[in-house]
CSV table of C-alpha atoms in Angstrom, one decimal:
chain,number,residue,atom,x,y,z
A,1,MET,CA,-51.7,52.0,6.3
A,2,LYS,CA,-52.5,49.6,3.5
A,3,SER,CA,-52.5,45.9,4.3
A,4,ILE,CA,-50.7,43.6,1.9
A,5,PRO,CA,-53.1,41.2,0.3
A,6,ARG,CA,-52.3,37.6,1.0
A,7,VAL,CA,-52.2,35.1,-1.8
A,8,GLN,CA,-53.8,31.8,-0.9
A,9,PRO,CA,-52.4,28.8,-2.8
A,10,ASN,CA,-54.8,26.7,-4.7
A,11,LEU,CA,-54.2,23.3,-3.1
A,12,SER,CA,-56.8,21.5,-5.2
A,13,SER,CA,-54.7,21.8,-8.4
A,14,LYS,CA,-51.8,19.4,-9.0
A,15,PRO,CA,-48.9,20.2,-11.1
A,16,LYS,CA,-49.3,18.7,-14.5
A,17,HIS,CA,-46.3,16.7,-15.8
A,18,SER,CA,-46.1,14.9,-19.0
A,19,THR,CA,-46.1,11.1,-18.9
A,20,ALA,CA,-42.5,11.1,-20.3
A,21,ALA,CA,-41.3,13.3,-17.4
A,22,GLN,CA,-42.9,11.0,-14.8
A,23,TRP,CA,-41.3,8.0,-16.5
A,24,ILE,CA,-37.8,9.6,-16.5
A,25,TRP,CA,-38.0,10.5,-12.8
A,26,ARG,CA,-39.0,6.9,-11.9
A,27,VAL,CA,-36.2,5.2,-13.8
A,28,ALA,CA,-33.4,7.7,-13.3
A,29,PRO,CA,-32.2,6.2,-10.0
A,30,ALA,CA,-32.2,2.7,-11.5
A,31,ILE,CA,-30.2,3.9,-14.5
A,32,THR,CA,-27.7,5.8,-12.3
A,33,LEU,CA,-27.2,2.7,-10.1
A,34,THR,CA,-26.7,0.5,-13.2
A,35,VAL,CA,-24.1,2.8,-14.7
A,36,CYS,CA,-22.2,3.0,-11.3
A,37,LEU,CA,-22.1,-0.8,-11.1
A,38,VAL,CA,-20.9,-1.2,-14.6
A,39,LEU,CA,-18.1,1.4,-14.1
A,40,THR,CA,-16.9,-0.1,-10.8
A,41,GLY,CA,-17.1,-3.7,-12.0
A,42,CYS,CA,-19.9,-4.8,-9.7
A,43,ASN,CA,-17.4,-5.4,-6.9
A,44,ASP,CA,-15.6,-8.2,-8.8
A,45,PRO,CA,-12.4,-9.0,-7.0
A,46,PRO,CA,-9.4,-7.4,-8.7
A,47,THR,CA,-7.5,-9.6,-11.1
A,48,PRO,CA,-4.0,-10.3,-9.9
A,49,THR,CA,-1.3,-8.8,-12.0
A,50,ALA,CA,1.4,-10.9,-13.5
A,51,VAL,CA,3.9,-9.4,-11.1
A,52,GLN,CA,1.7,-10.4,-8.1
A,53,SER,CA,1.5,-13.9,-9.5
A,54,ASP,CA,5.3,-14.0,-9.9
A,55,PHE,CA,6.2,-12.6,-6.4
A,56,LEU,CA,3.4,-12.8,-3.9
A,57,THR,CA,2.9,-16.0,-1.9
A,58,ASP,CA,0.3,-17.0,0.6
A,59,ASN,CA,2.8,-19.2,2.4
A,60,ALA,CA,4.5,-17.5,5.3
A,61,LEU,CA,8.3,-17.4,5.2
A,62,THR,CA,8.9,-19.1,8.5
A,63,ASP,CA,12.7,-18.7,8.3
A,64,ALA,CA,12.5,-14.9,7.9
A,65,MET,CA,14.9,-12.9,10.1
A,66,SER,CA,15.2,-9.3,11.2
A,67,ILE,CA,17.2,-6.9,9.1
A,68,GLU,CA,19.8,-6.7,11.9
A,69,GLU,CA,20.3,-10.5,11.8
A,70,ALA,CA,20.6,-10.4,8.1
A,71,VAL,CA,23.4,-7.8,8.3
A,72,GLU,CA,25.3,-10.1,10.6
A,73,LYS,CA,24.9,-13.0,8.2
A,74,LEU,CA,25.9,-10.9,5.2
A,75,GLN,CA,29.0,-9.5,7.0
A,76,ASP,CA,30.1,-13.1,7.9
A,77,ALA,CA,29.7,-14.2,4.3
A,78,ASP,CA,31.8,-13.3,1.2
A,79,ALA,CA,30.8,-9.6,0.5
A,80,THR,CA,30.9,-10.0,-3.2
A,81,ALA,CA,28.5,-12.9,-3.5
A,82,PRO,CA,24.8,-12.5,-2.9
A,83,LEU,CA,23.3,-14.6,-0.1
A,84,SER,CA,19.8,-16.1,-0.3
A,85,LEU,CA,17.9,-14.9,2.8
A,86,ALA,CA,14.4,-14.2,4.0
A,87,ILE,CA,14.0,-10.9,5.8
A,88,GLU,CA,11.0,-9.5,7.6
A,89,GLY,CA,10.3,-5.8,7.9
A,90,ILE,CA,7.8,-2.9,7.4
A,91,ILE,CA,7.5,-0.6,4.4
A,92,TYR,CA,8.8,2.6,6.0
A,93,ALA,CA,11.5,5.2,5.5
A,94,GLY,CA,10.8,7.8,8.2
A,95,ASP,CA,10.0,11.2,6.7
A,96,HIS,CA,10.8,10.0,3.2
A,97,ASP,CA,8.7,8.1,0.6
A,98,PRO,CA,9.7,4.5,0.8
A,99,PHE,CA,8.7,3.9,-2.8
A,100,GLN,CA,10.7,4.6,-5.9
A,101,SER,CA,8.5,6.6,-8.3
A,102,ASP,CA,9.8,5.0,-11.5
A,103,SER,CA,10.3,1.4,-10.7
A,104,ALA,CA,9.1,-1.5,-8.5
A,105,ALA,CA,11.6,-0.9,-5.6
A,106,PHE,CA,10.9,0.1,-2.1
A,107,LEU,CA,12.5,0.4,1.3
A,108,ILE,CA,11.7,-1.7,4.4
A,109,SER,CA,12.8,-1.0,7.9
A,110,GLU,CA,13.1,-3.1,11.0
A,111,LEU,CA,9.8,-4.0,12.6
A,112,PRO,CA,8.9,-1.6,15.4
A,113,ASP,CA,9.8,-2.9,18.9
A,114,PRO,CA,6.6,-4.1,20.5
A,115,SER,CA,8.2,-4.0,23.9
A,116,HIS,CA,8.5,-0.2,23.7
A,117,GLY,CA,5.2,1.5,23.0
A,118,ASP,CA,2.5,-0.3,21.0
A,119,GLY,CA,4.7,-1.4,18.1
A,120,SER,CA,3.0,0.9,15.6
A,121,LEU,CA,4.5,3.4,13.1
A,122,GLU,CA,2.6,6.2,14.9
A,123,HIS,CA,4.6,5.5,18.0
A,124,VAL,CA,7.8,5.3,16.1
A,125,ASP,CA,7.1,8.7,14.5
A,126,ASN,CA,6.2,10.3,17.8
A,127,CYS,CA,8.8,8.8,20.2
A,128,PRO,CA,12.2,10.5,20.0
A,129,PHE,CA,14.0,7.3,21.0
A,130,CYS,CA,12.3,5.1,18.5
A,131,LYS,CA,12.5,7.7,15.7
A,132,ARG,CA,16.3,8.1,16.2
A,133,ARG,CA,16.7,4.3,16.3
A,134,ALA,CA,14.7,3.9,13.1
A,135,GLU,CA,16.6,6.6,11.3
A,136,SER,CA,20.0,5.1,12.1
A,137,ALA,CA,19.0,1.5,11.5
A,138,THR,CA,19.9,-0.5,8.4
A,139,LYS,CA,17.3,-0.4,5.7
A,140,ALA,CA,16.6,-3.0,3.0
A,141,LEU,CA,15.9,-2.0,-0.6
A,142,VAL,CA,13.5,-4.6,-2.1
A,143,GLU,CA,13.8,-4.8,-5.9
A,144,LEU,CA,11.4,-6.5,-8.2
A,145,ARG,CA,13.2,-7.6,-11.3
A,146,GLY,CA,11.8,-9.2,-14.5
A,147,ASP,CA,13.1,-12.3,-16.3
A,148,ASP,CA,15.6,-10.0,-18.1
A,149,GLY,CA,17.1,-8.9,-14.8
A,150,GLU,CA,15.9,-5.3,-15.2
A,151,LEU,CA,13.9,-3.5,-12.6
A,152,ILE,CA,10.1,-3.6,-13.3
A,153,ALA,CA,9.2,-0.2,-14.6
A,154,HIS,CA,5.9,0.3,-12.6
A,155,THR,CA,5.8,1.1,-9.0
A,156,ALA,CA,5.4,-1.5,-6.3
A,157,GLN,CA,2.2,0.1,-5.1
A,158,LYS,CA,0.7,-0.6,-8.5
A,159,GLU,CA,2.2,-4.0,-9.1
A,160,LEU,CA,1.8,-5.5,-5.7
A,161,GLY,CA,-0.9,-3.3,-4.1
A,162,VAL,CA,1.3,-2.5,-1.1
A,163,SER,CA,1.5,0.7,0.8
A,164,LYS,CA,3.5,2.4,3.6
A,165,GLY,CA,3.1,0.6,6.9
A,166,ASP,CA,2.6,-2.9,5.4
A,167,ARG,CA,4.4,-5.7,7.2
A,168,LEU,CA,6.0,-8.3,5.0
A,169,SER,CA,8.6,-11.0,4.6
A,170,VAL,CA,10.9,-11.0,1.5
A,171,GLU,CA,13.0,-13.9,0.2
A,172,GLY,CA,15.7,-13.2,-2.3
A,173,GLU,CA,19.4,-12.7,-3.2
A,174,CYS,CA,20.8,-10.2,-0.7
A,175,THR,CA,23.9,-8.1,-0.7
A,176,PHE,CA,25.0,-5.5,2.0
A,177,ASN,CA,26.6,-2.2,1.3
A,178,PRO,CA,28.3,-1.1,4.6
A,179,GLU,CA,29.0,2.4,3.3
A,180,MET,CA,25.3,3.1,2.7
A,181,ASN,CA,24.2,0.8,5.6
A,182,LEU,CA,21.8,-0.8,3.1
A,183,ILE,CA,20.8,-4.4,2.2
A,184,THR,CA,19.6,-4.9,-1.4
A,185,ILE,CA,17.2,-7.8,-2.0
A,186,ALA,CA,16.5,-9.1,-5.4
A,187,ALA,CA,13.1,-10.4,-4.4
A,188,LYS,CA,12.0,-13.9,-5.4
A,189,ARG,CA,9.0,-14.3,-3.0
A,190,ILE,CA,7.1,-11.9,-0.9
A,191,HIS,CA,4.6,-12.7,1.9
A,192,LEU,CA,2.3,-9.9,3.1
A,193,ASP,CA,1.6,-10.2,6.8
A,194,HIS,CA,-2.1,-9.2,7.4
């Protein structure tokens, strides 16, 4: 039986690279990092949009009431005239998307009951009692309108940077449609509760 000859590597020889190749490998990581920083804006804080400046406020809306309390006030008032109210809620519509896809309007629901479960949306989604209560409860449609009175054409996620599950207070002109069990709020000020 023939033995297979073994090849011994020559460890004394070093691979020969050109000077240009060595230079490229040394500066490639720095170039890549520079390009990434330029493309991401070097972590500059995002510039607020005009819509954010028009609607978002850092001041808490201390007179904000629950959606249920707002319904009572609206039912006591003249149904044809809007009423200026501040309402607190959470961006949530159960199994449905709370955001309109073609305009800056979104649904808010009553804040989860902290005395039942942990007050989170996960609990609401997984507790049959809380889920049934949330599905039948009055919702509020928050509308962001421009100076011309028309709905702003971009989504609220883009314009305000909000997402499902955000807690907020909204102040604006409110009307109630009992047939749809829906409050509509023409928003004037919005405070995000962080």
